[in-house]
Amino acid sequence: MRIRIQSLNWSLIALSGLAFIITGLMYCGGEEQAEQQAEGYLEETPVDTVVTATPLPNEVFIESNAFIPESLSVFSGTEVHWINFDDIPHTVTSGEGGVHDSIFASGVIEPNDTFSLQFLEDGIFPYYDSYRPDTLNGVVVVEEPPVQ
């Protein structure tokens, strides 16, 4: 009887090992087969990810042929930064309707470049892009800081 138990144990071990091997082979082959069958039904579609940033309180983004925000209010002494995220050059030129009032002019702001200007006096400062003076306009409103 002892011999039978030992041979039964060895038989169970061998049978378990064989079942394990067969299951592993089925899993490996099955996954590959499932992928091949799914290829006809699945299609990879690239997705463009658009990340939209928000300007800080003293920043103006230039993108899609627009100044964002178009109107900016700051306290005197603040340095304002215009950042060109567009793929074409722009300018920031003080004045209205394409008429330069000689207060400030950035010169050409190439794509991914920045123009910065510190506003020391209170006032309303309209500006435009000299390449697109009729369509690309903005304004900086400079106020005195609150008294503390």
mmCIF file of N, CA and C in Angstrom, residues 4-124:
data_model
loop_
_atom_site.group_PDB
_atom_site.id
_atom_site.type_symbol
_atom_site.label_atom_id
_atom_site.label_comp_id
_atom_site.label_asym_id
_atom_site.label_seq_id
_atom_site.Cartn_x
_atom_site.Cartn_y
_atom_site.Cartn_z
ATOM 1 N N ARG A 4 1.900 2.190 -3.522
ATOM 2 C CA ARG A 4 0.827 2.812 -4.284
ATOM 3 C C ARG A 4 0.723 4.316 -4.001
ATOM 4 N N ILE A 5 0.835 4.711 -2.744
ATOM 5 C CA ILE A 5 0.730 6.128 -2.380
ATOM 6 C C ILE A 5 1.884 6.906 -3.005
ATOM 7 N N GLN A 6 3.067 6.314 -2.940
ATOM 8 C CA GLN A 6 4.201 7.001 -3.538
ATOM 9 C C GLN A 6 4.023 7.141 -5.041
ATOM 10 N N SER A 7 3.589 6.107 -5.688
ATOM 11 C CA SER A 7 3.412 6.201 -7.133
ATOM 12 C C SER A 7 2.244 7.117 -7.471
ATOM 13 N N LEU A 8 1.228 7.151 -6.585
ATOM 14 C CA LEU A 8 0.105 8.061 -6.794
ATOM 15 C C LEU A 8 0.570 9.510 -6.640
ATOM 16 N N ASN A 9 1.432 9.758 -5.633
ATOM 17 C CA ASN A 9 1.979 11.105 -5.440
ATOM 18 C C ASN A 9 2.787 11.546 -6.660
ATOM 19 N N TRP A 10 3.635 10.655 -7.147
ATOM 20 C CA TRP A 10 4.428 10.995 -8.323
ATOM 21 C C TRP A 10 3.531 11.210 -9.535
ATOM 22 N N SER A 11 2.500 10.443 -9.643
ATOM 23 C CA SER A 11 1.562 10.615 -10.761
ATOM 24 C C SER A 11 0.864 11.963 -10.670
ATOM 25 N N LEU A 12 0.463 12.349 -9.448
ATOM 26 C CA LEU A 12 -0.200 13.650 -9.261
ATOM 27 C C LEU A 12 0.751 14.800 -9.561
ATOM 28 N N ILE A 13 1.988 14.668 -9.130
ATOM 29 C CA ILE A 13 2.984 15.711 -9.398
ATOM 30 C C ILE A 13 3.223 15.834 -10.896
ATOM 31 N N ALA A 14 3.388 14.724 -11.565
ATOM 32 C CA ALA A 14 3.615 14.737 -13.010
ATOM 33 C C ALA A 14 2.415 15.311 -13.739
ATOM 34 N N LEU A 15 1.212 14.924 -13.318
ATOM 35 C CA LEU A 15 -0.014 15.408 -13.946
ATOM 36 C C LEU A 15 -0.182 16.914 -13.721
ATOM 37 N N SER A 16 0.121 17.376 -12.510
ATOM 38 C CA SER A 16 0.032 18.812 -12.207
ATOM 39 C C SER A 16 1.025 19.608 -13.050
ATOM 40 N N GLY A 17 2.240 19.092 -13.158
ATOM 41 C CA GLY A 17 3.252 19.767 -13.973
ATOM 42 C C GLY A 17 2.844 19.849 -15.423
ATOM 43 N N LEU A 18 2.298 18.763 -15.940
ATOM 44 C CA LEU A 18 1.843 18.732 -17.325
ATOM 45 C C LEU A 18 0.706 19.733 -17.540
ATOM 46 N N ALA A 19 -0.227 19.784 -16.586
ATOM 47 C CA ALA A 19 -1.345 20.736 -16.687
ATOM 48 C C ALA A 19 -0.821 22.173 -16.665
ATOM 49 N N PHE A 20 0.168 22.424 -15.821
ATOM 50 C CA PHE A 20 0.762 23.755 -15.729
ATOM 51 C C PHE A 20 1.413 24.155 -17.054
ATOM 52 N N ILE A 21 2.152 23.251 -17.653
ATOM 53 C CA ILE A 21 2.820 23.511 -18.934
ATOM 54 C C ILE A 21 1.796 23.753 -20.034
ATOM 55 N N ILE A 22 0.764 22.940 -20.089
ATOM 56 C CA ILE A 22 -0.269 23.089 -21.125
ATOM 57 C C ILE A 22 -0.988 24.426 -20.974
ATOM 58 N N THR A 23 -1.311 24.792 -19.722
ATOM 59 C CA THR A 23 -1.983 26.074 -19.473
ATOM 60 C C THR A 23 -1.100 27.233 -19.921
ATOM 61 N N GLY A 24 0.185 27.155 -19.603
ATOM 62 C CA GLY A 24 1.111 28.211 -20.014
ATOM 63 C C GLY A 24 1.198 28.336 -21.517
ATOM 64 N N LEU A 25 1.269 27.207 -22.203
ATOM 65 C CA LEU A 25 1.336 27.234 -23.663
ATOM 66 C C LEU A 25 0.051 27.783 -24.270
ATOM 67 N N MET A 26 -1.078 27.421 -23.689
ATOM 68 C CA MET A 26 -2.363 27.926 -24.193
ATOM 69 C C MET A 26 -2.450 29.431 -23.997
ATOM 70 N N TYR A 27 -1.990 29.897 -22.847
ATOM 71 C CA TYR A 27 -2.047 31.331 -22.561
ATOM 72 C C TYR A 27 -1.174 32.108 -23.542
ATOM 73 N N CYS A 28 0.045 31.643 -23.763
ATOM 74 C CA CYS A 28 0.955 32.338 -24.676
ATOM 75 C C CYS A 28 0.416 32.341 -26.092
ATOM 76 N N GLY A 29 0.002 31.220 -26.555
ATOM 77 C CA GLY A 29 -0.524 31.133 -27.913
ATOM 78 C C GLY A 29 -1.843 31.854 -28.044
ATOM 79 N N GLY A 30 -2.662 31.805 -27.017
ATOM 80 C CA GLY A 30 -3.979 32.430 -27.059
ATOM 81 C C GLY A 30 -3.894 33.939 -27.132
ATOM 82 N N GLU A 31 -2.966 34.520 -26.411
ATOM 83 C CA GLU A 31 -2.822 35.972 -26.416
ATOM 84 C C GLU A 31 -2.411 36.459 -27.799
ATOM 85 N N GLU A 32 -1.454 35.755 -28.390
ATOM 86 C CA GLU A 32 -0.998 36.130 -29.727
ATOM 87 C C GLU A 32 -2.128 35.999 -30.737
ATOM 88 N N GLN A 33 -2.878 34.919 -30.621
ATOM 89 C CA GLN A 33 -3.994 34.697 -31.542
ATOM 90 C C GLN A 33 -5.060 35.774 -31.348
ATOM 91 N N ALA A 34 -5.333 36.147 -30.113
ATOM 92 C CA ALA A 34 -6.336 37.188 -29.841
ATOM 93 C C ALA A 34 -5.893 38.522 -30.426
ATOM 94 N N GLU A 35 -4.593 38.838 -30.313
ATOM 95 C CA GLU A 35 -4.083 40.074 -30.892
ATOM 96 C C GLU A 35 -4.234 40.069 -32.404
ATOM 97 N N GLN A 36 -3.943 38.929 -33.038
ATOM 98 C CA GLN A 36 -4.072 38.837 -34.491
ATOM 99 C C GLN A 36 -5.520 39.007 -34.913
ATOM 100 N N GLN A 37 -6.452 38.419 -34.164
ATOM 101 C CA GLN A 37 -7.864 38.558 -34.501
ATOM 102 C C GLN A 37 -8.331 39.996 -34.286
ATOM 103 N N ALA A 38 -7.826 40.657 -33.265
ATOM 104 C CA ALA A 38 -8.260 42.018 -32.947
ATOM 105 C C ALA A 38 -7.705 43.041 -33.925
ATOM 106 N N GLU A 39 -6.605 42.718 -34.614
ATOM 107 C CA GLU A 39 -5.998 43.670 -35.534
ATOM 108 C C GLU A 39 -6.978 44.170 -36.581
ATOM 109 N N GLY A 40 -7.846 43.318 -37.029
ATOM 110 C CA GLY A 40 -8.814 43.725 -38.040
ATOM 111 C C GLY A 40 -9.885 44.652 -37.497
ATOM 112 N N TYR A 41 -10.063 44.668 -36.196
ATOM 113 C CA TYR A 41 -11.140 45.452 -35.592
ATOM 114 C C TYR A 41 -10.645 46.697 -34.864
ATOM 115 N N LEU A 42 -9.399 46.696 -34.498
ATOM 116 C CA LEU A 42 -8.853 47.824 -33.758
ATOM 117 C C LEU A 42 -7.970 48.654 -34.665
ATOM 118 N N GLU A 43 -8.054 49.944 -34.478
ATOM 119 C CA GLU A 43 -7.229 50.846 -35.264
ATOM 120 C C GLU A 43 -6.655 51.891 -34.326
ATOM 121 N N GLU A 44 -5.347 52.074 -34.382
ATOM 122 C CA GLU A 44 -4.723 53.095 -33.552
ATOM 123 C C GLU A 44 -4.999 54.455 -34.164
ATOM 124 N N THR A 45 -5.498 55.358 -33.349
ATOM 125 C CA THR A 45 -5.789 56.710 -33.801
ATOM 126 C C THR A 45 -4.952 57.674 -32.977
ATOM 127 N N PRO A 46 -4.023 58.397 -33.618
ATOM 128 C CA PRO A 46 -3.231 59.356 -32.857
ATOM 129 C C PRO A 46 -4.126 60.490 -32.355
ATOM 130 N N VAL A 47 -3.853 60.934 -31.150
ATOM 131 C CA VAL A 47 -4.635 62.006 -30.549
ATOM 132 C C VAL A 47 -3.703 63.177 -30.292
ATOM 133 N N ASP A 48 -4.075 64.349 -30.803
ATOM 134 C CA ASP A 48 -3.305 65.549 -30.528
ATOM 135 C C ASP A 48 -3.687 66.053 -29.143
ATOM 136 N N THR A 49 -2.691 66.250 -28.313
ATOM 137 C CA THR A 49 -2.936 66.769 -26.979
ATOM 138 C C THR A 49 -2.680 68.267 -26.999
ATOM 139 N N VAL A 50 -3.676 69.009 -26.604
ATOM 140 C CA VAL A 50 -3.545 70.457 -26.559
ATOM 141 C C VAL A 50 -3.465 70.875 -25.102
ATOM 142 N N VAL A 51 -2.363 71.508 -24.756
ATOM 143 C CA VAL A 51 -2.198 72.013 -23.406
ATOM 144 C C VAL A 51 -2.372 73.517 -23.472
ATOM 145 N N THR A 52 -3.360 73.986 -22.759
ATOM 146 C CA THR A 52 -3.629 75.413 -22.760
ATOM 147 C C THR A 52 -3.140 75.993 -21.445
ATOM 148 N N ALA A 53 -2.219 76.919 -21.544
ATOM 149 C CA ALA A 53 -1.697 77.568 -20.350
ATOM 150 C C ALA A 53 -2.439 78.875 -20.128
ATOM 151 N N THR A 54 -2.433 79.320 -18.911
ATOM 152 C CA THR A 54 -3.046 80.594 -18.568
ATOM 153 C C THR A 54 -1.935 81.564 -18.203
ATOM 154 N N PRO A 55 -1.960 82.762 -18.796
ATOM 155 C CA PRO A 55 -0.913 83.730 -18.465
ATOM 156 C C PRO A 55 -0.955 84.117 -16.988
ATOM 157 N N LEU A 56 0.201 84.411 -16.440
ATOM 158 C CA LEU A 56 0.277 84.964 -15.092
ATOM 159 C C LEU A 56 -0.287 86.381 -15.125
ATOM 160 N N PRO A 57 -0.534 86.991 -13.967
ATOM 161 C CA PRO A 57 -1.139 88.333 -13.954
ATOM 162 C C PRO A 57 -0.327 89.413 -14.666
ATOM 163 N N ASN A 58 0.947 89.168 -14.915
ATOM 164 C CA ASN A 58 1.763 90.165 -15.610
ATOM 165 C C ASN A 58 2.301 89.638 -16.948
ATOM 166 N N GLU A 59 1.581 88.692 -17.551
ATOM 167 C CA GLU A 59 2.000 88.126 -18.835
ATOM 168 C C GLU A 59 0.906 88.284 -19.881
ATOM 169 N N VAL A 60 1.356 88.455 -21.115
ATOM 170 C CA VAL A 60 0.457 88.448 -22.267
ATOM 171 C C VAL A 60 1.006 87.402 -23.230
ATOM 172 N N PHE A 61 0.178 86.425 -23.566
ATOM 173 C CA PHE A 61 0.573 85.418 -24.545
ATOM 174 C C PHE A 61 0.197 85.918 -25.929
ATOM 175 N N ILE A 62 1.088 85.697 -26.885
ATOM 176 C CA ILE A 62 0.783 85.981 -28.286
ATOM 177 C C ILE A 62 0.647 84.622 -28.957
ATOM 178 N N GLU A 63 -0.589 84.268 -29.312
ATOM 179 C CA GLU A 63 -0.815 82.984 -29.975
ATOM 180 C C GLU A 63 -2.084 83.053 -30.798
ATOM 181 N N SER A 64 -2.087 82.315 -31.896
ATOM 182 C CA SER A 64 -3.222 82.289 -32.831
ATOM 183 C C SER A 64 -3.590 83.702 -33.264
ATOM 184 N N ASN A 65 -2.573 84.515 -33.508
ATOM 185 C CA ASN A 65 -2.754 85.911 -33.924
ATOM 186 C C ASN A 65 -3.641 86.693 -32.969
ATOM 187 N N ALA A 66 -3.398 86.514 -31.666
ATOM 188 C CA ALA A 66 -4.153 87.248 -30.651
ATOM 189 C C ALA A 66 -3.258 87.545 -29.456
ATOM 190 N N PHE A 67 -3.553 88.657 -28.773
ATOM 191 C CA PHE A 67 -2.937 88.967 -27.492
ATOM 192 C C PHE A 67 -3.865 88.401 -26.417
ATOM 193 N N ILE A 68 -3.343 87.550 -25.536
ATOM 194 C CA ILE A 68 -4.159 86.911 -24.503
ATOM 195 C C ILE A 68 -3.534 87.202 -23.141
ATOM 196 N N PRO A 69 -4.188 87.989 -22.289
ATOM 197 C CA PRO A 69 -5.457 88.671 -22.494
ATOM 198 C C PRO A 69 -5.270 89.917 -23.353
ATOM 199 N N GLU A 70 -6.351 90.365 -23.932
ATOM 200 C CA GLU A 70 -6.309 91.567 -24.765
ATOM 201 C C GLU A 70 -6.138 92.814 -23.899
ATOM 202 N N SER A 71 -6.689 92.783 -22.697
ATOM 203 C CA SER A 71 -6.580 93.896 -21.754
ATOM 204 C C SER A 71 -5.956 93.384 -20.463
ATOM 205 N N LEU A 72 -4.931 94.091 -19.989
ATOM 206 C CA LEU A 72 -4.204 93.678 -18.793
ATOM 207 C C LEU A 72 -4.135 94.854 -17.830
ATOM 208 N N SER A 73 -4.492 94.640 -16.569
ATOM 209 C CA SER A 73 -4.401 95.681 -15.536
ATOM 210 C C SER A 73 -3.309 95.298 -14.550
ATOM 211 N N VAL A 74 -2.386 96.245 -14.305
ATOM 212 C CA VAL A 74 -1.271 96.010 -13.383
ATOM 213 C C VAL A 74 -1.051 97.263 -12.545
ATOM 214 N N PHE A 75 -0.256 97.125 -11.490
ATOM 215 C CA PHE A 75 0.137 98.273 -10.681
ATOM 216 C C PHE A 75 1.418 98.873 -11.251
ATOM 217 N N SER A 76 1.608 100.178 -11.050
ATOM 218 C CA SER A 76 2.838 100.816 -11.523
ATOM 219 C C SER A 76 4.033 100.135 -10.856
ATOM 220 N N GLY A 77 5.099 100.009 -11.612
ATOM 221 C CA GLY A 77 6.289 99.299 -11.159
ATOM 222 C C GLY A 77 6.328 97.846 -11.615
ATOM 223 N N THR A 78 5.217 97.366 -12.187
ATOM 224 C CA THR A 78 5.136 95.975 -12.639
ATOM 225 C C THR A 78 5.824 95.812 -13.990
ATOM 226 N N GLU A 79 6.557 94.718 -14.135
ATOM 227 C CA GLU A 79 7.150 94.368 -15.425
ATOM 228 C C GLU A 79 6.200 93.408 -16.136
ATOM 229 N N VAL A 80 5.801 93.768 -17.346
ATOM 230 C CA VAL A 80 4.891 92.945 -18.144
ATOM 231 C C VAL A 80 5.721 92.202 -19.185
ATOM 232 N N HIS A 81 5.374 90.926 -19.398
ATOM 233 C CA HIS A 81 6.094 90.077 -20.353
ATOM 234 C C HIS A 81 5.135 89.639 -21.456
ATOM 235 N N TRP A 82 5.502 89.894 -22.709
ATOM 236 C CA TRP A 82 4.763 89.384 -23.862
ATOM 237 C C TRP A 82 5.545 88.184 -24.378
ATOM 238 N N ILE A 83 4.904 87.032 -24.455
ATOM 239 C CA ILE A 83 5.570 85.793 -24.866
ATOM 240 C C ILE A 83 4.936 85.321 -26.170
ATOM 241 N N ASN A 84 5.760 85.185 -27.216
ATOM 242 C CA ASN A 84 5.260 84.799 -28.537
ATOM 243 C C ASN A 84 5.220 83.276 -28.666
ATOM 244 N N PHE A 85 4.015 82.714 -28.506
ATOM 245 C CA PHE A 85 3.822 81.277 -28.692
ATOM 246 C C PHE A 85 3.346 80.967 -30.110
ATOM 247 N N ASP A 86 3.242 81.976 -30.940
ATOM 248 C CA ASP A 86 2.816 81.777 -32.322
ATOM 249 C C ASP A 86 3.993 81.259 -33.136
ATOM 250 N N ASP A 87 3.731 80.838 -34.364
ATOM 251 C CA ASP A 87 4.819 80.341 -35.210
ATOM 252 C C ASP A 87 5.297 81.398 -36.199
ATOM 253 N N ILE A 88 4.873 82.642 -35.989
ATOM 254 C CA ILE A 88 5.306 83.760 -36.834
ATOM 255 C C ILE A 88 5.741 84.917 -35.934
ATOM 256 N N PRO A 89 6.570 85.828 -36.454
ATOM 257 C CA PRO A 89 7.008 86.964 -35.638
ATOM 258 C C PRO A 89 5.875 87.966 -35.402
ATOM 259 N N HIS A 90 5.981 88.686 -34.299
ATOM 260 C CA HIS A 90 5.027 89.736 -33.941
ATOM 261 C C HIS A 90 5.797 90.915 -33.371
ATOM 262 N N THR A 91 5.085 92.028 -33.132
ATOM 263 C CA THR A 91 5.653 93.166 -32.416
ATOM 264 C C THR A 91 4.653 93.627 -31.369
ATOM 265 N N VAL A 92 5.138 94.386 -30.415
ATOM 266 C CA VAL A 92 4.296 95.077 -29.438
ATOM 267 C C VAL A 92 4.698 96.542 -29.548
ATOM 268 N N THR A 93 3.815 97.339 -30.155
ATOM 269 C CA THR A 93 4.114 98.736 -30.458
ATOM 270 C C THR A 93 3.039 99.622 -29.844
ATOM 271 N N SER A 94 3.443 100.601 -29.026
ATOM 272 C CA SER A 94 2.455 101.459 -28.370
ATOM 273 C C SER A 94 1.777 102.364 -29.387
ATOM 274 N N GLY A 95 0.473 102.578 -29.169
ATOM 275 C CA GLY A 95 -0.311 103.429 -30.054
ATOM 276 C C GLY A 95 -1.601 102.737 -30.439
ATOM 277 N N GLU A 96 -2.348 103.401 -31.317
ATOM 278 C CA GLU A 96 -3.630 102.855 -31.765
ATOM 279 C C GLU A 96 -3.750 102.987 -33.271
ATOM 280 N N GLY A 97 -4.478 102.055 -33.870
ATOM 281 C CA GLY A 97 -4.764 102.124 -35.300
ATOM 282 C C GLY A 97 -3.535 102.120 -36.182
ATOM 283 N N GLY A 98 -2.469 101.528 -35.704
ATOM 284 C CA GLY A 98 -1.251 101.464 -36.493
ATOM 285 C C GLY A 98 -0.412 102.730 -36.420
ATOM 286 N N VAL A 99 -0.806 103.686 -35.561
ATOM 287 C CA VAL A 99 -0.042 104.931 -35.409
ATOM 288 C C VAL A 99 0.781 104.831 -34.125
ATOM 289 N N HIS A 100 2.096 104.793 -34.281
ATOM 290 C CA HIS A 100 3.013 104.632 -33.150
ATOM 291 C C HIS A 100 3.101 105.942 -32.375
ATOM 292 N N ASP A 101 2.892 105.871 -31.052
ATOM 293 C CA ASP A 101 2.953 107.079 -30.222
ATOM 294 C C ASP A 101 4.312 107.256 -29.540
ATOM 295 N N SER A 102 5.283 106.460 -29.899
ATOM 296 C CA SER A 102 6.675 106.564 -29.440
ATOM 297 C C SER A 102 6.889 106.302 -27.953
ATOM 298 N N ILE A 103 5.940 105.651 -27.275
ATOM 299 C CA ILE A 103 6.150 105.328 -25.860
ATOM 300 C C ILE A 103 7.002 104.067 -25.723
ATOM 301 N N PHE A 104 6.657 103.027 -26.472
ATOM 302 C CA PHE A 104 7.477 101.814 -26.467
ATOM 303 C C PHE A 104 7.287 101.054 -27.771
ATOM 304 N N ALA A 105 8.312 100.274 -28.110
ATOM 305 C CA ALA A 105 8.264 99.407 -29.295
ATOM 306 C C ALA A 105 9.201 98.231 -29.037
ATOM 307 N N SER A 106 8.683 97.049 -29.228
ATOM 308 C CA SER A 106 9.455 95.843 -28.923
ATOM 309 C C SER A 106 10.486 95.495 -29.983
ATOM 310 N N GLY A 107 10.257 95.940 -31.204
ATOM 311 C CA GLY A 107 11.008 95.366 -32.305
ATOM 312 C C GLY A 107 10.389 94.009 -32.605
ATOM 313 N N VAL A 108 11.045 93.208 -33.398
ATOM 314 C CA VAL A 108 10.496 91.908 -33.790
ATOM 315 C C VAL A 108 10.627 90.920 -32.622
ATOM 316 N N ILE A 109 9.509 90.269 -32.290
ATOM 317 C CA ILE A 109 9.508 89.196 -31.286
ATOM 318 C C ILE A 109 9.345 87.892 -32.059
ATOM 319 N N GLU A 110 10.426 87.162 -32.183
ATOM 320 C CA GLU A 110 10.402 85.900 -32.926
ATOM 321 C C GLU A 110 9.601 84.845 -32.152
ATOM 322 N N PRO A 111 9.167 83.780 -32.836
ATOM 323 C CA PRO A 111 8.480 82.695 -32.123
ATOM 324 C C PRO A 111 9.317 82.195 -30.940
ATOM 325 N N ASN A 112 8.659 81.982 -29.818
ATOM 326 C CA ASN A 112 9.254 81.509 -28.561
ATOM 327 C C ASN A 112 10.140 82.538 -27.867
ATOM 328 N N ASP A 113 10.108 83.788 -28.326
ATOM 329 C CA ASP A 113 10.849 84.855 -27.657
ATOM 330 C C ASP A 113 9.907 85.675 -26.783
ATOM 331 N N THR A 114 10.506 86.500 -25.938
ATOM 332 C CA THR A 114 9.754 87.315 -24.984
ATOM 333 C C THR A 114 10.210 88.763 -25.067
ATOM 334 N N PHE A 115 9.263 89.676 -24.910
ATOM 335 C CA PHE A 115 9.550 91.103 -24.764
ATOM 336 C C PHE A 115 9.021 91.520 -23.403
ATOM 337 N N SER A 116 9.838 92.230 -22.626
ATOM 338 C CA SER A 116 9.436 92.666 -21.284
ATOM 339 C C SER A 116 9.573 94.173 -21.168
ATOM 340 N N LEU A 117 8.647 94.764 -20.414
ATOM 341 C CA LEU A 117 8.645 96.213 -20.220
ATOM 342 C C LEU A 117 8.096 96.520 -18.838
ATOM 343 N N GLN A 118 8.814 97.377 -18.087
ATOM 344 C CA GLN A 118 8.342 97.786 -16.766
ATOM 345 C C GLN A 118 7.576 99.097 -16.905
ATOM 346 N N PHE A 119 6.354 99.097 -16.383
ATOM 347 C CA PHE A 119 5.507 100.288 -16.424
ATOM 348 C C PHE A 119 5.677 101.050 -15.112
ATOM 349 N N LEU A 120 6.279 102.248 -15.193
ATOM 350 C CA LEU A 120 6.575 103.035 -13.998
ATOM 351 C C LEU A 120 5.509 104.081 -13.706
ATOM 352 N N GLU A 121 4.718 104.440 -14.693
ATOM 353 C CA GLU A 121 3.704 105.482 -14.520
ATOM 354 C C GLU A 121 2.309 104.913 -14.722
ATOM 355 N N ASP A 122 1.338 105.525 -14.023
ATOM 356 C CA ASP A 122 -0.063 105.153 -14.211
ATOM 357 C C ASP A 122 -0.519 105.616 -15.587
ATOM 358 N N GLY A 123 -1.505 104.931 -16.125
ATOM 359 C CA GLY A 123 -2.070 105.351 -17.404
ATOM 360 C C GLY A 123 -2.654 104.185 -18.173
ATOM 361 N N ILE A 124 -3.186 104.510 -19.323
ATOM 362 C CA ILE A 124 -3.747 103.509 -20.235
ATOM 363 C C ILE A 124 -2.839 103.482 -21.451
#
